[in-house]
Amino acid sequence: MNYVSTRGGMAPQAFSDILLEGLAPDGGLAVPQELPRIDAATLESWRGLAYADLAFEVLSRFASDIPPEDLRRLTHAAYRPASFKSAEIVPVKPIDGAMALLGLSEGPTLAFKDMAMQFLGQVFEYVLGKRGATLNILGATSGDTGSAAEYALRGKKGVAVFMLSPYGRMSAFQRAQMYSLQDENIHNIAVHGVFDQAQDIVKALAGDLDFKRRMRLGAVNSINWARIAAQVVYYFWGWLRATSGPGQQVSFTVPSGNFGNILSGHIARGMGLPVRRLVLATNENNVLEEFFRTGIYSPRGPEQTYATSSPSMDISRASNFERFIYDLVGRDGHRVKALWAEMARTGRFDLTAERSRLESEFGFVAGESSHEDRLGTIRTLFESRGLLIDPHTADGVKVAARFVEPGIPMLVLETALPAKFSETIQQAIGRPAPVPADLAGLESLPQRVEVMDCDAKLVRDFLEKHAKL
């Protein structure tokens, strides 16, 4: 399995090479030259596998340059029951006869990002150890990526983490999870601005190839293909638990900000998983919903990016969207490059001619949810079923209800546990969300963070002083 760039300017590379690179040299994103296919017989043979063994089976199709015995050891280290609050790793939690939650928030930071980051922590250390190399991870987070990455990589040999976050735009619990870490290889940088601006700094520094090589920069955001591949696993896991035989279809609803989570569902579907629909749920920052409704992609500027009560989705420019557009335009890297150049020039691009294919060929539909919608959904589920969900998952449940079809299970991907967003939970049900006993008092711990203006030069200077070389 080799990888090429969505913009057509990268020679094929192996999994371990793109793992350490982040952005492709031409500014695009790494994608498989060809997706592996999983036939019905193979899929049925996976029904009895534990999560770590299923992860090995799926990831071995993408990481073919890692010896199987090593990869199996890495997946078992990543998905140890001791690291998760559920022995199943990913439990399925029924809502009603047609809808259930795929429980992705049982990991150490209570968010779905742990599912990929726990594997990345293992595979980064493994590849760097094999090569005798070091890596400085530069990333941006709207809330959950940062803590999941830092908890997975804290204390890991040969790796330092530099995580940008938007100052004042995360929940108090999210800030505490990140900023309370005192490990010497973890560096938190809060910038005055929105997530998109922080992400722009990451892309600008990663796009400076001389600086990238000199600083040995890598990525842990979902621009890193390894994250997408690791997330593919739980689509297979969910399908295997929602069905009883070959060929049965399942729909998935995914609260989406940076498009990485739902892109993994698109990849799973492309591999042959019988997925009926991929339902994209947004909050008030509905740029992606607008595209799937109209065929026009028109990202908004920072001043039009709302601060909402589902803050991890307060994103207007979704990094992973480029990988889907690559498939939509027939895997034509030159056309992708032209579309992104057009967007840089005009602020948008128009693919209305392809709009009918979005659902008919790729299974995508979309909807949006508001603050009142998510409060009402949280309240209703809690009062009727005793089930407490976080505001992002509530966006998913609200949108999913529109697309439930008879005989087709609907799995809503859980985003995080409610404890991470207690202020909104208090508003919805009149009481704060319960905090797991092992995290009680987290917000009172000392915090370590650098606050600076949203300026690439300032971040560059900070890296120059603190990078692991």
PDB file of C-alpha atoms in Angstrom, residues 52-181:
ATOM      1  CA  ALA A  52      -7.679  -4.726  19.140  1.00  0.00           C
ATOM      2  CA  ASP A  53      -7.768  -7.680  16.733  1.00  0.00           C
ATOM      3  CA  LEU A  54     -10.252  -5.948  14.428  1.00  0.00           C
ATOM      4  CA  ALA A  55      -7.988  -2.898  14.471  1.00  0.00           C
ATOM      5  CA  PHE A  56      -5.090  -5.106  13.388  1.00  0.00           C
ATOM      6  CA  GLU A  57      -7.108  -6.552  10.494  1.00  0.00           C
ATOM      7  CA  VAL A  58      -8.214  -3.141   9.204  1.00  0.00           C
ATOM      8  CA  LEU A  59      -4.947  -1.293   9.792  1.00  0.00           C
ATOM      9  CA  SER A  60      -2.833  -4.067   8.245  1.00  0.00           C
ATOM     10  CA  ARG A  61      -4.504  -3.125   4.954  1.00  0.00           C
ATOM     11  CA  PHE A  62      -3.112   0.419   5.284  1.00  0.00           C
ATOM     12  CA  ALA A  63       0.205  -0.084   7.120  1.00  0.00           C
ATOM     13  CA  SER A  64       1.641  -2.834   4.941  1.00  0.00           C
ATOM     14  CA  ASP A  65       5.228  -1.745   5.628  1.00  0.00           C
ATOM     15  CA  ILE A  66       4.952  -2.621   9.347  1.00  0.00           C
ATOM     16  CA  PRO A  67       5.565  -6.339  10.049  1.00  0.00           C
ATOM     17  CA  PRO A  68       2.291  -8.024  11.094  1.00  0.00           C
ATOM     18  CA  GLU A  69       3.617  -9.198  14.462  1.00  0.00           C
ATOM     19  CA  ASP A  70       4.701  -5.625  15.295  1.00  0.00           C
ATOM     20  CA  LEU A  71       1.430  -4.090  14.143  1.00  0.00           C
ATOM     21  CA  ARG A  72      -0.606  -6.567  16.195  1.00  0.00           C
ATOM     22  CA  ARG A  73       1.469  -5.657  19.252  1.00  0.00           C
ATOM     23  CA  LEU A  74       0.810  -1.944  18.600  1.00  0.00           C
ATOM     24  CA  THR A  75      -2.973  -2.367  18.273  1.00  0.00           C
ATOM     25  CA  HIS A  76      -3.095  -4.433  21.461  1.00  0.00           C
ATOM     26  CA  ALA A  77      -1.069  -1.783  23.295  1.00  0.00           C
ATOM     27  CA  ALA A  78      -3.367   0.965  21.983  1.00  0.00           C
ATOM     28  CA  TYR A  79      -6.672  -0.752  22.740  1.00  0.00           C
ATOM     29  CA  ARG A  80      -6.055  -2.266  26.164  1.00  0.00           C
ATOM     30  CA  PRO A  81      -9.240  -2.568  28.258  1.00  0.00           C
ATOM     31  CA  ALA A  82      -7.281  -0.977  31.129  1.00  0.00           C
ATOM     32  CA  SER A  83      -7.059   2.278  29.138  1.00  0.00           C
ATOM     33  CA  PHE A  84     -10.805   2.432  28.471  1.00  0.00           C
ATOM     34  CA  LYS A  85     -13.821   2.674  30.718  1.00  0.00           C
ATOM     35  CA  SER A  86     -15.594  -0.156  28.856  1.00  0.00           C
ATOM     36  CA  ALA A  87     -14.223  -3.665  28.401  1.00  0.00           C
ATOM     37  CA  GLU A  88     -15.706  -3.632  24.897  1.00  0.00           C
ATOM     38  CA  ILE A  89     -13.678  -0.488  24.081  1.00  0.00           C
ATOM     39  CA  VAL A  90     -16.592   0.760  21.921  1.00  0.00           C
ATOM     40  CA  PRO A  91     -19.998  -0.186  23.386  1.00  0.00           C
ATOM     41  CA  VAL A  92     -23.245   0.267  21.451  1.00  0.00           C
ATOM     42  CA  LYS A  93     -25.817   2.182  23.520  1.00  0.00           C
ATOM     43  CA  PRO A  94     -29.462   1.849  22.347  1.00  0.00           C
ATOM     44  CA  ILE A  95     -31.588   5.002  22.147  1.00  0.00           C
ATOM     45  CA  ASP A  96     -34.714   3.441  20.657  1.00  0.00           C
ATOM     46  CA  GLY A  97     -35.566   0.612  18.266  1.00  0.00           C
ATOM     47  CA  ALA A  98     -34.034   2.354  15.271  1.00  0.00           C
ATOM     48  CA  MET A  99     -31.206   4.459  16.704  1.00  0.00           C
ATOM     49  CA  ALA A 100     -28.204   3.763  18.928  1.00  0.00           C
ATOM     50  CA  LEU A 101     -25.017   5.522  19.995  1.00  0.00           C
ATOM     51  CA  LEU A 102     -21.629   4.152  18.998  1.00  0.00           C
ATOM     52  CA  GLY A 103     -19.811   4.718  22.290  1.00  0.00           C
ATOM     53  CA  LEU A 104     -16.520   6.282  21.255  1.00  0.00           C
ATOM     54  CA  SER A 105     -15.886   8.245  24.448  1.00  0.00           C
ATOM     55  CA  GLU A 106     -14.614   5.559  26.796  1.00  0.00           C
ATOM     56  CA  GLY A 107     -10.934   6.502  26.402  1.00  0.00           C
ATOM     57  CA  PRO A 108      -8.662   8.450  28.757  1.00  0.00           C
ATOM     58  CA  THR A 109      -9.816  11.936  27.645  1.00  0.00           C
ATOM     59  CA  LEU A 110     -13.512  11.023  27.265  1.00  0.00           C
ATOM     60  CA  ALA A 111     -13.700  11.882  23.539  1.00  0.00           C
ATOM     61  CA  PHE A 112     -13.780   9.987  20.254  1.00  0.00           C
ATOM     62  CA  LYS A 113     -10.347  11.380  19.375  1.00  0.00           C
ATOM     63  CA  ASP A 114      -8.836   8.845  21.789  1.00  0.00           C
ATOM     64  CA  MET A 115      -9.760   6.051  19.395  1.00  0.00           C
ATOM     65  CA  ALA A 116      -7.172   7.168  16.854  1.00  0.00           C
ATOM     66  CA  MET A 117      -4.727   8.920  19.165  1.00  0.00           C
ATOM     67  CA  GLN A 118      -4.077   5.866  21.305  1.00  0.00           C
ATOM     68  CA  PHE A 119      -2.870   4.079  18.173  1.00  0.00           C
ATOM     69  CA  LEU A 120      -0.895   7.102  16.969  1.00  0.00           C
ATOM     70  CA  GLY A 121       0.956   7.299  20.274  1.00  0.00           C
ATOM     71  CA  GLN A 122       2.098   3.710  19.825  1.00  0.00           C
ATOM     72  CA  VAL A 123       2.945   3.851  16.118  1.00  0.00           C
ATOM     73  CA  PHE A 124       4.824   7.179  16.346  1.00  0.00           C
ATOM     74  CA  GLU A 125       7.120   5.827  19.047  1.00  0.00           C
ATOM     75  CA  TYR A 126       7.590   2.567  17.116  1.00  0.00           C
ATOM     76  CA  VAL A 127       8.540   4.175  13.782  1.00  0.00           C
ATOM     77  CA  LEU A 128      10.752   6.837  15.371  1.00  0.00           C
ATOM     78  CA  GLY A 129      12.515   4.153  17.408  1.00  0.00           C
ATOM     79  CA  LYS A 130      13.160   2.082  14.282  1.00  0.00           C
ATOM     80  CA  ARG A 131      14.628   5.118  12.528  1.00  0.00           C
ATOM     81  CA  GLY A 132      16.492   6.628  15.478  1.00  0.00           C
ATOM     82  CA  ALA A 133      14.658   9.896  14.762  1.00  0.00           C
ATOM     83  CA  THR A 134      12.770  12.622  16.624  1.00  0.00           C
ATOM     84  CA  LEU A 135       9.535  14.394  15.707  1.00  0.00           C
ATOM     85  CA  ASN A 136       7.897  17.654  16.757  1.00  0.00           C
ATOM     86  CA  ILE A 137       4.139  17.406  16.461  1.00  0.00           C
ATOM     87  CA  LEU A 138       2.507  20.715  15.528  1.00  0.00           C
ATOM     88  CA  GLY A 139      -1.268  20.713  15.749  1.00  0.00           C
ATOM     89  CA  ALA A 140      -4.367  22.801  16.310  1.00  0.00           C
ATOM     90  CA  THR A 141      -7.405  21.834  18.333  1.00  0.00           C
ATOM     91  CA  SER A 142     -10.930  23.098  18.800  1.00  0.00           C
ATOM     92  CA  GLY A 143     -11.119  21.118  22.023  1.00  0.00           C
ATOM     93  CA  ASP A 144     -10.741  17.344  21.937  1.00  0.00           C
ATOM     94  CA  THR A 145      -7.899  16.613  19.494  1.00  0.00           C
ATOM     95  CA  GLY A 146      -5.408  18.425  21.695  1.00  0.00           C
ATOM     96  CA  SER A 147      -6.062  16.559  24.913  1.00  0.00           C
ATOM     97  CA  ALA A 148      -6.328  13.178  23.154  1.00  0.00           C
ATOM     98  CA  ALA A 149      -2.997  13.760  21.390  1.00  0.00           C
ATOM     99  CA  GLU A 150      -1.251  15.000  24.507  1.00  0.00           C
ATOM    100  CA  TYR A 151      -2.442  12.123  26.686  1.00  0.00           C
ATOM    101  CA  ALA A 152      -1.392   9.625  24.008  1.00  0.00           C
ATOM    102  CA  LEU A 153       2.056  11.177  23.457  1.00  0.00           C
ATOM    103  CA  ARG A 154       3.024  12.434  26.927  1.00  0.00           C
ATOM    104  CA  GLY A 155       6.338  10.911  27.931  1.00  0.00           C
ATOM    105  CA  LYS A 156       6.798   9.150  24.576  1.00  0.00           C
ATOM    106  CA  LYS A 157      10.409   8.877  23.421  1.00  0.00           C
ATOM    107  CA  GLY A 158      11.519  11.096  20.567  1.00  0.00           C
ATOM    108  CA  VAL A 159       8.279  13.134  20.381  1.00  0.00           C
ATOM    109  CA  ALA A 160       7.371  16.663  21.472  1.00  0.00           C
ATOM    110  CA  VAL A 161       3.884  18.149  21.049  1.00  0.00           C
ATOM    111  CA  PHE A 162       3.090  21.793  20.271  1.00  0.00           C
ATOM    112  CA  MET A 163      -0.689  22.259  20.356  1.00  0.00           C
ATOM    113  CA  LEU A 164      -2.427  25.488  19.353  1.00  0.00           C
ATOM    114  CA  SER A 165      -5.903  26.221  20.705  1.00  0.00           C
ATOM    115  CA  PRO A 166      -8.249  29.217  20.364  1.00  0.00           C
ATOM    116  CA  TYR A 167      -8.026  31.332  23.510  1.00  0.00           C
ATOM    117  CA  GLY A 168     -11.301  31.377  25.457  1.00  0.00           C
ATOM    118  CA  ARG A 169     -13.200  29.172  22.993  1.00  0.00           C
ATOM    119  CA  MET A 170     -13.021  25.781  24.717  1.00  0.00           C
ATOM    120  CA  SER A 171     -14.895  24.540  27.769  1.00  0.00           C
ATOM    121  CA  ALA A 172     -13.240  24.853  31.164  1.00  0.00           C
ATOM    122  CA  PHE A 173     -12.899  21.059  31.350  1.00  0.00           C
ATOM    123  CA  GLN A 174     -11.242  20.878  27.919  1.00  0.00           C
ATOM    124  CA  ARG A 175      -8.766  23.592  28.902  1.00  0.00           C
ATOM    125  CA  ALA A 176      -7.967  21.830  32.161  1.00  0.00           C
ATOM    126  CA  GLN A 177      -7.355  18.501  30.436  1.00  0.00           C
ATOM    127  CA  MET A 178      -4.704  20.066  28.223  1.00  0.00           C
ATOM    128  CA  TYR A 179      -3.187  22.850  30.262  1.00  0.00           C
ATOM    129  CA  SER A 180      -2.802  20.853  33.502  1.00  0.00           C
ATOM    130  CA  LEU A 181      -0.286  18.489  31.872  1.00  0.00           C
TER     131      LEU A 181
END
